[in-house]
């Protein structure tokens, strides 16, 4: 009888550990720029998992088997126009692909700008992005990750957030609260899928409106136009876009590529003639689906 109880306990504990992949970014009561409100986080499955009104930002960690692990990790920022998160389509599905290549995939459930539950809402996604990168670096040993092999990928508005992190990682956008915040927020490499980059004429108006509001100042637009924020310390970048993208014009990637080139930052860009917007892994397109292999080869080339 005692043996059965012990066996049950061991099985129960192993199940807890196997499922314990979601980590809160902030201690309770210490979430920066958070206001007390009646807002509730919403999860809906509509073909894909849609998350909106994020109240408790997290990272969800997907690790490859230890024998397959390369030591590399990629934080993943799903898109959704800064209004929702396409959480599995541009998040967990990407993490699982990376795991198959021996790379840790870490999905960031970041807060979406809100006038109700936040102050200075335009800074909130970047606050969570910086904290997420620092947290992964802080826990790198436990995740079997090499500290200087941590990259990021973002899609659409998530691509804007990723490029914001890649160009604003040194910005002090929140007050340090613990040892996690002693880590660098600089990504070691950056991949951007059909990203919103600019807050200028080539922007995605929905993303711009959700992030900056209806009448942002020119200074605010310039600050979040990431083609204007590239420096020589911006991480090496992989860009992916389709020419026929009618939601986020391909010029966003072109502008960023030119800015990287002008600053001497290593950049790779793949522009497809067709694909539209929001194609994720593009598994049903025999040509477009090859982008994941190209990105993997690029990540390997950085060694």
mmCIF file of C-alpha atoms in Angstrom:
data_model
loop_
_atom_site.group_PDB
_atom_site.id
_atom_site.type_symbol
_atom_site.label_atom_id
_atom_site.label_comp_id
_atom_site.label_asym_id
_atom_site.label_seq_id
_atom_site.Cartn_x
_atom_site.Cartn_y
_atom_site.Cartn_z
ATOM 1 C CA UNK A 1 0.000 0.000 0.000
ATOM 2 C CA UNK A 2 2.789 2.405 0.904
ATOM 3 C CA UNK A 3 4.490 1.573 -2.399
ATOM 4 C CA UNK A 4 1.329 2.443 -4.338
ATOM 5 C CA UNK A 5 0.983 5.758 -2.502
ATOM 6 C CA UNK A 6 4.621 6.627 -3.190
ATOM 7 C CA UNK A 7 4.254 5.661 -6.862
ATOM 8 C CA UNK A 8 1.123 7.804 -7.192
ATOM 9 C CA UNK A 9 2.917 10.755 -5.583
ATOM 10 C CA UNK A 10 5.874 10.425 -7.936
ATOM 11 C CA UNK A 11 3.613 10.263 -10.992
ATOM 12 C CA UNK A 12 1.638 13.269 -9.758
ATOM 13 C CA UNK A 13 4.783 15.319 -9.181
ATOM 14 C CA UNK A 14 6.196 14.402 -12.588
ATOM 15 C CA UNK A 15 2.961 15.593 -14.229
ATOM 16 C CA UNK A 16 3.193 18.907 -12.404
ATOM 17 C CA UNK A 17 6.799 19.385 -13.503
ATOM 18 C CA UNK A 18 5.971 18.436 -17.100
ATOM 19 C CA UNK A 19 3.213 21.015 -17.199
ATOM 20 C CA UNK A 20 5.080 23.714 -15.324
ATOM 21 C CA UNK A 21 6.151 25.603 -18.448
ATOM 22 C CA UNK A 22 4.311 28.893 -17.916
ATOM 23 C CA UNK A 23 6.136 31.501 -15.859
ATOM 24 C CA UNK A 24 4.740 34.865 -14.800
ATOM 25 C CA UNK A 25 6.877 37.799 -15.876
ATOM 26 C CA UNK A 26 6.198 39.857 -12.771
ATOM 27 C CA UNK A 27 5.679 39.207 -9.052
ATOM 28 C CA UNK A 28 2.166 39.825 -7.817
ATOM 29 C CA UNK A 29 1.508 43.512 -7.291
ATOM 30 C CA UNK A 30 4.636 44.617 -9.131
ATOM 31 C CA UNK A 31 3.457 44.721 -12.744
ATOM 32 C CA UNK A 32 4.726 48.033 -14.182
ATOM 33 C CA UNK A 33 2.220 50.526 -15.560
ATOM 34 C CA UNK A 34 -0.704 48.352 -14.428
ATOM 35 C CA UNK A 35 -3.914 49.961 -13.148
ATOM 36 C CA UNK A 36 -6.629 48.315 -11.092
ATOM 37 C CA UNK A 37 -9.559 47.682 -13.434
ATOM 38 C CA UNK A 38 -12.383 45.283 -14.226
ATOM 39 C CA UNK A 39 -10.651 44.072 -17.387
ATOM 40 C CA UNK A 40 -10.523 40.294 -17.756
ATOM 41 C CA UNK A 41 -8.213 38.286 -19.993
ATOM 42 C CA UNK A 42 -10.091 36.483 -22.785
ATOM 43 C CA UNK A 43 -9.121 33.236 -24.534
ATOM 44 C CA UNK A 44 -11.141 32.157 -27.577
ATOM 45 C CA UNK A 45 -10.567 29.236 -29.923
ATOM 46 C CA UNK A 46 -11.660 30.349 -33.389
ATOM 47 C CA UNK A 47 -9.694 27.949 -35.551
ATOM 48 C CA UNK A 48 -6.681 29.461 -33.816
ATOM 49 C CA UNK A 49 -6.312 30.454 -30.182
ATOM 50 C CA UNK A 50 -7.004 34.160 -29.822
ATOM 51 C CA UNK A 51 -5.980 35.890 -26.589
ATOM 52 C CA UNK A 52 -7.065 39.437 -25.860
ATOM 53 C CA UNK A 53 -7.025 41.836 -22.938
ATOM 54 C CA UNK A 54 -3.902 40.258 -21.448
ATOM 55 C CA UNK A 55 -3.713 41.003 -17.727
ATOM 56 C CA UNK A 56 -1.010 38.619 -16.558
ATOM 57 C CA UNK A 57 1.953 38.507 -18.957
ATOM 58 C CA UNK A 58 3.866 35.227 -19.080
ATOM 59 C CA UNK A 59 6.409 33.203 -20.952
ATOM 60 C CA UNK A 60 5.548 29.665 -22.028
ATOM 61 C CA UNK A 61 8.694 27.587 -22.351
ATOM 62 C CA UNK A 62 9.026 24.737 -24.861
ATOM 63 C CA UNK A 63 12.321 22.865 -24.547
ATOM 64 C CA UNK A 64 13.755 20.227 -26.873
ATOM 65 C CA UNK A 65 15.005 16.961 -25.444
ATOM 66 C CA UNK A 66 18.315 17.559 -23.710
ATOM 67 C CA UNK A 67 20.120 15.258 -26.143
ATOM 68 C CA UNK A 68 18.880 17.388 -29.079
ATOM 69 C CA UNK A 69 19.388 20.811 -27.498
ATOM 70 C CA UNK A 70 21.743 23.188 -29.294
ATOM 71 C CA UNK A 71 21.838 25.726 -26.459
ATOM 72 C CA UNK A 72 19.964 28.247 -28.620
ATOM 73 C CA UNK A 73 16.648 29.823 -27.714
ATOM 74 C CA UNK A 74 14.159 32.053 -29.503
ATOM 75 C CA UNK A 75 11.534 34.201 -27.792
ATOM 76 C CA UNK A 76 8.388 34.373 -29.909
ATOM 77 C CA UNK A 77 6.069 37.397 -30.121
ATOM 78 C CA UNK A 78 2.727 36.525 -31.786
ATOM 79 C CA UNK A 79 0.995 39.157 -33.870
ATOM 80 C CA UNK A 80 -2.514 40.555 -33.818
ATOM 81 C CA UNK A 81 -2.362 44.282 -34.441
ATOM 82 C CA UNK A 82 -1.670 45.063 -30.760
ATOM 83 C CA UNK A 83 -5.333 44.152 -30.214
ATOM 84 C CA UNK A 84 -5.106 40.365 -29.892
ATOM 85 C CA UNK A 85 -2.491 37.626 -29.867
ATOM 86 C CA UNK A 86 -2.653 34.821 -32.451
ATOM 87 C CA UNK A 87 -1.205 32.673 -29.719
ATOM 88 C CA UNK A 88 -0.832 29.254 -31.317
ATOM 89 C CA UNK A 89 -0.717 30.289 -35.006
ATOM 90 C CA UNK A 90 2.250 32.622 -34.501
ATOM 91 C CA UNK A 91 3.334 31.377 -31.091
ATOM 92 C CA UNK A 92 3.218 27.820 -29.836
ATOM 93 C CA UNK A 93 3.281 26.301 -33.344
ATOM 94 C CA UNK A 94 6.495 28.219 -34.012
ATOM 95 C CA UNK A 95 7.945 27.019 -30.703
ATOM 96 C CA UNK A 96 7.257 23.394 -31.623
ATOM 97 C CA UNK A 97 8.953 23.854 -35.001
ATOM 98 C CA UNK A 98 12.014 25.262 -33.253
ATOM 99 C CA UNK A 99 12.067 22.368 -30.797
ATOM 100 C CA UNK A 100 12.381 20.036 -33.762
ATOM 101 C CA UNK A 101 15.632 21.836 -34.602
ATOM 102 C CA UNK A 102 16.995 21.583 -31.075
ATOM 103 C CA UNK A 103 16.118 25.197 -30.264
ATOM 104 C CA UNK A 104 14.136 26.277 -27.199
ATOM 105 C CA UNK A 105 10.966 28.119 -28.206
ATOM 106 C CA UNK A 106 9.580 30.565 -25.666
ATOM 107 C CA UNK A 107 6.215 32.195 -26.372
ATOM 108 C CA UNK A 108 5.703 35.619 -24.824
ATOM 109 C CA UNK A 109 2.159 36.476 -23.807
ATOM 110 C CA UNK A 110 2.676 40.211 -23.625
ATOM 111 C CA UNK A 111 0.210 42.845 -22.519
ATOM 112 C CA UNK A 112 -1.671 44.668 -25.252
ATOM 113 C CA UNK A 113 -1.995 48.464 -24.974
ATOM 114 C CA UNK A 114 -5.036 49.537 -22.948
ATOM 115 C CA UNK A 115 -6.354 52.923 -21.863
ATOM 116 C CA UNK A 116 -8.336 51.229 -19.088
ATOM 117 C CA UNK A 117 -5.782 49.035 -17.320
ATOM 118 C CA UNK A 118 -2.466 50.772 -18.060
ATOM 119 C CA UNK A 119 -0.573 54.017 -17.796
ATOM 120 C CA UNK A 120 1.634 55.102 -20.722
ATOM 121 C CA UNK A 121 0.234 52.193 -22.721
ATOM 122 C CA UNK A 122 2.671 52.648 -25.607
ATOM 123 C CA UNK A 123 5.536 51.452 -23.379
ATOM 124 C CA UNK A 124 3.793 48.392 -21.954
ATOM 125 C CA UNK A 125 4.571 45.814 -24.695
ATOM 126 C CA UNK A 126 8.244 46.844 -24.668
ATOM 127 C CA UNK A 127 8.314 46.613 -20.865
ATOM 128 C CA UNK A 128 7.100 43.019 -21.040
ATOM 129 C CA UNK A 129 9.444 42.196 -23.927
ATOM 130 C CA UNK A 130 12.516 43.440 -22.061
ATOM 131 C CA UNK A 131 11.498 41.542 -18.936
ATOM 132 C CA UNK A 132 10.884 38.343 -20.926
ATOM 133 C CA UNK A 133 14.344 38.427 -22.516
ATOM 134 C CA UNK A 134 15.978 39.129 -19.174
ATOM 135 C CA UNK A 135 14.029 36.336 -17.492
ATOM 136 C CA UNK A 136 15.101 33.766 -20.085
ATOM 137 C CA UNK A 137 18.709 34.871 -19.762
ATOM 138 C CA UNK A 138 18.455 34.739 -15.953
ATOM 139 C CA UNK A 139 17.112 31.159 -16.083
ATOM 140 C CA UNK A 140 19.319 30.083 -18.990
ATOM 141 C CA UNK A 141 21.196 27.415 -17.046
ATOM 142 C CA UNK A 142 18.007 25.774 -15.829
ATOM 143 C CA UNK A 143 16.609 25.789 -19.368
ATOM 144 C CA UNK A 144 19.850 24.335 -20.789
ATOM 145 C CA UNK A 145 20.303 27.526 -22.844
ATOM 146 C CA UNK A 146 23.527 29.387 -23.650
ATOM 147 C CA UNK A 147 23.232 33.003 -22.473
ATOM 148 C CA UNK A 148 24.671 34.537 -25.653
ATOM 149 C CA UNK A 149 22.534 32.457 -28.037
ATOM 150 C CA UNK A 150 19.115 33.915 -27.254
ATOM 151 C CA UNK A 151 17.237 35.412 -30.185
ATOM 152 C CA UNK A 152 13.728 36.679 -30.893
ATOM 153 C CA UNK A 153 11.118 36.339 -33.621
ATOM 154 C CA UNK A 154 7.953 38.361 -34.098
ATOM 155 C CA UNK A 155 5.131 38.367 -36.601
ATOM 156 C CA UNK A 156 3.172 41.387 -37.865
ATOM 157 C CA UNK A 157 2.588 43.626 -34.804
ATOM 158 C CA UNK A 158 4.647 41.077 -32.873
ATOM 159 C CA UNK A 159 7.345 41.866 -35.430
ATOM 160 C CA UNK A 160 7.021 45.504 -34.485
ATOM 161 C CA UNK A 161 7.462 44.600 -30.833
ATOM 162 C CA UNK A 162 10.458 42.389 -31.656
ATOM 163 C CA UNK A 163 12.071 45.154 -33.709
ATOM 164 C CA UNK A 164 11.294 47.612 -30.897
ATOM 165 C CA UNK A 165 13.120 45.339 -28.464
ATOM 166 C CA UNK A 166 15.985 44.967 -30.952
ATOM 167 C CA UNK A 167 16.386 48.735 -31.250
ATOM 168 C CA UNK A 168 15.347 49.900 -27.744
ATOM 169 C CA UNK A 169 16.855 47.224 -25.495
ATOM 170 C CA UNK A 170 18.994 49.807 -23.677
ATOM 171 C CA UNK A 171 16.034 52.092 -22.957
ATOM 172 C CA UNK A 172 15.020 52.290 -19.301
ATOM 173 C CA UNK A 173 11.257 51.796 -19.561
ATOM 174 C CA UNK A 174 10.604 50.390 -16.086
ATOM 175 C CA UNK A 175 12.206 50.425 -12.649
ATOM 176 C CA UNK A 176 14.303 47.368 -11.812
ATOM 177 C CA UNK A 177 12.614 45.141 -9.223
ATOM 178 C CA UNK A 178 14.881 42.102 -8.726
ATOM 179 C CA UNK A 179 17.961 40.209 -9.913
ATOM 180 C CA UNK A 180 16.269 39.296 -13.215
ATOM 181 C CA UNK A 181 16.581 42.938 -14.221
ATOM 182 C CA UNK A 182 20.365 42.873 -13.928
ATOM 183 C CA UNK A 183 20.489 40.805 -17.131
ATOM 184 C CA UNK A 184 20.893 42.346 -20.586
ATOM 185 C CA UNK A 185 17.730 42.781 -22.662
ATOM 186 C CA UNK A 186 19.650 42.713 -25.954
ATOM 187 C CA UNK A 187 18.661 39.841 -28.258
ATOM 188 C CA UNK A 188 21.600 38.052 -29.860
ATOM 189 C CA UNK A 189 19.710 37.781 -33.168
ATOM 190 C CA UNK A 190 16.327 38.807 -34.506
ATOM 191 C CA UNK A 191 13.875 37.386 -37.061
ATOM 192 C CA UNK A 192 10.915 39.424 -38.280
ATOM 193 C CA UNK A 193 7.991 37.912 -40.176
ATOM 194 C CA UNK A 194 5.888 40.343 -42.249
ATOM 195 C CA UNK A 195 6.601 42.935 -39.548
ATOM 196 C CA UNK A 196 5.108 46.307 -38.856
ATOM 197 C CA UNK A 197 8.218 48.489 -38.618
ATOM 198 C CA UNK A 198 7.250 52.075 -39.247
ATOM 199 C CA UNK A 199 4.665 54.371 -37.678
ATOM 200 C CA UNK A 200 4.882 56.569 -40.779
ATOM 201 C CA UNK A 201 2.956 56.400 -44.084
ATOM 202 C CA UNK A 202 3.775 52.700 -44.618
ATOM 203 C CA UNK A 203 2.413 51.579 -41.244
ATOM 204 C CA UNK A 204 -0.450 49.258 -40.382
ATOM 205 C CA UNK A 205 -3.015 51.741 -39.108
ATOM 206 C CA UNK A 206 -4.660 49.309 -36.695
ATOM 207 C CA UNK A 207 -1.391 48.519 -34.963
ATOM 208 C CA UNK A 208 -0.450 52.177 -34.849
ATOM 209 C CA UNK A 209 -3.788 53.225 -33.403
ATOM 210 C CA UNK A 210 -3.813 50.511 -30.749
ATOM 211 C CA UNK A 211 -0.248 51.264 -29.668
ATOM 212 C CA UNK A 212 -0.050 55.045 -29.928
ATOM 213 C CA UNK A 213 -3.665 56.230 -29.860
ATOM 214 C CA UNK A 214 -5.521 58.390 -32.343
ATOM 215 C CA UNK A 215 -3.372 61.536 -32.329
ATOM 216 C CA UNK A 216 0.215 60.628 -31.433
ATOM 217 C CA UNK A 217 2.876 63.320 -31.485
ATOM 218 C CA UNK A 218 5.502 63.235 -34.204
ATOM 219 C CA UNK A 219 8.143 62.460 -31.594
ATOM 220 C CA UNK A 220 6.181 59.409 -30.449
ATOM 221 C CA UNK A 221 5.720 58.220 -34.030
ATOM 222 C CA UNK A 222 9.440 58.627 -34.698
ATOM 223 C CA UNK A 223 10.375 56.799 -31.491
ATOM 224 C CA UNK A 224 8.352 53.748 -32.522
ATOM 225 C CA UNK A 225 9.350 53.926 -36.193
ATOM 226 C CA UNK A 226 12.080 51.387 -35.744
ATOM 227 C CA UNK A 227 13.777 51.996 -39.080
ATOM 228 C CA UNK A 228 14.785 55.319 -37.489
ATOM 229 C CA UNK A 229 16.157 53.666 -34.342
ATOM 230 C CA UNK A 230 18.719 51.233 -35.776
ATOM 231 C CA UNK A 231 22.267 51.498 -34.437
ATOM 232 C CA UNK A 232 25.437 49.523 -35.009
ATOM 233 C CA UNK A 233 24.504 47.493 -31.926
ATOM 234 C CA UNK A 234 21.176 46.312 -33.357
ATOM 235 C CA UNK A 235 21.272 42.492 -33.561
ATOM 236 C CA UNK A 236 21.786 40.599 -36.854
ATOM 237 C CA UNK A 237 18.379 40.374 -38.505
ATOM 238 C CA UNK A 238 16.412 37.997 -40.734
ATOM 239 C CA UNK A 239 13.495 39.593 -42.608
ATOM 240 C CA UNK A 240 10.574 37.788 -44.254
ATOM 241 C CA UNK A 241 7.742 39.382 -46.221
ATOM 242 C CA UNK A 242 5.407 38.876 -49.200
ATOM 243 C CA UNK A 243 5.134 41.505 -51.931
ATOM 244 C CA UNK A 244 1.349 41.135 -52.086
ATOM 245 C CA UNK A 245 0.870 41.805 -48.363
ATOM 246 C CA UNK A 246 -2.116 44.167 -48.329
ATOM 247 C CA UNK A 247 -2.196 44.560 -44.552
ATOM 248 C CA UNK A 248 1.419 45.471 -43.767
ATOM 249 C CA UNK A 249 3.155 46.829 -46.875
ATOM 250 C CA UNK A 250 6.418 45.139 -47.826
ATOM 251 C CA UNK A 251 8.070 48.554 -47.628
ATOM 252 C CA UNK A 252 8.219 48.047 -43.858
ATOM 253 C CA UNK A 253 10.815 45.306 -44.299
ATOM 254 C CA UNK A 254 12.570 47.208 -47.082
ATOM 255 C CA UNK A 255 12.939 50.280 -44.873
ATOM 256 C CA UNK A 256 14.355 48.228 -42.023
ATOM 257 C CA UNK A 257 16.745 46.339 -44.272
ATOM 258 C CA UNK A 258 18.129 49.611 -45.641
ATOM 259 C CA UNK A 259 18.520 51.027 -42.133
ATOM 260 C CA UNK A 260 20.417 47.910 -41.040
ATOM 261 C CA UNK A 261 22.620 48.028 -44.142
ATOM 262 C CA UNK A 262 23.382 51.711 -43.612
ATOM 263 C CA UNK A 263 24.522 50.999 -40.031
ATOM 264 C CA UNK A 264 26.638 48.007 -41.017
ATOM 265 C CA UNK A 265 24.386 45.473 -39.278
ATOM 266 C CA UNK A 266 24.291 41.987 -40.790
ATOM 267 C CA UNK A 267 20.899 41.464 -42.447
ATOM 268 C CA UNK A 268 19.225 38.786 -44.558
ATOM 269 C CA UNK A 269 15.934 39.412 -46.356
ATOM 270 C CA UNK A 270 13.576 37.085 -48.225
ATOM 271 C CA UNK A 271 10.789 38.720 -50.220
ATOM 272 C CA UNK A 272 8.239 36.371 -51.770
ATOM 273 C CA UNK A 273 6.044 37.445 -54.705
ATOM 274 C CA UNK A 274 2.918 35.932 -53.141
ATOM 275 C CA UNK A 275 1.845 34.956 -49.670
ATOM 276 C CA UNK A 276 -0.316 37.776 -48.381
ATOM 277 C CA UNK A 277 -0.264 38.488 -44.683
ATOM 278 C CA UNK A 278 -0.222 36.285 -41.618
ATOM 279 C CA UNK A 279 0.919 33.024 -43.210
ATOM 280 C CA UNK A 280 2.757 31.651 -40.140
ATOM 281 C CA UNK A 281 4.549 28.392 -41.061
ATOM 282 C CA UNK A 282 2.870 28.415 -44.511
ATOM 283 C CA UNK A 283 2.667 24.621 -44.459
ATOM 284 C CA UNK A 284 0.082 24.507 -47.258
ATOM 285 C CA UNK A 285 2.209 26.537 -49.682
ATOM 286 C CA UNK A 286 4.852 24.341 -51.354
ATOM 287 C CA UNK A 287 7.095 27.345 -52.069
ATOM 288 C CA UNK A 288 6.502 29.693 -49.156
ATOM 289 C CA UNK A 289 6.854 27.003 -46.496
ATOM 290 C CA UNK A 290 10.579 26.915 -47.224
ATOM 291 C CA UNK A 291 11.116 30.096 -45.222
ATOM 292 C CA UNK A 292 11.567 28.139 -41.984
ATOM 293 C CA UNK A 293 14.500 26.181 -43.436
ATOM 294 C CA UNK A 294 16.047 29.437 -44.625
ATOM 295 C CA UNK A 295 15.719 30.947 -41.159
ATOM 296 C CA UNK A 296 17.192 27.876 -39.496
ATOM 297 C CA UNK A 297 20.177 27.914 -41.877
ATOM 298 C CA UNK A 298 20.636 31.605 -41.095
ATOM 299 C CA UNK A 299 20.601 30.975 -37.334
ATOM 300 C CA UNK A 300 23.245 28.253 -37.787
ATOM 301 C CA UNK A 301 25.337 30.628 -39.917
ATOM 302 C CA UNK A 302 25.625 33.052 -36.996
ATOM 303 C CA UNK A 303 27.893 30.709 -35.070
#
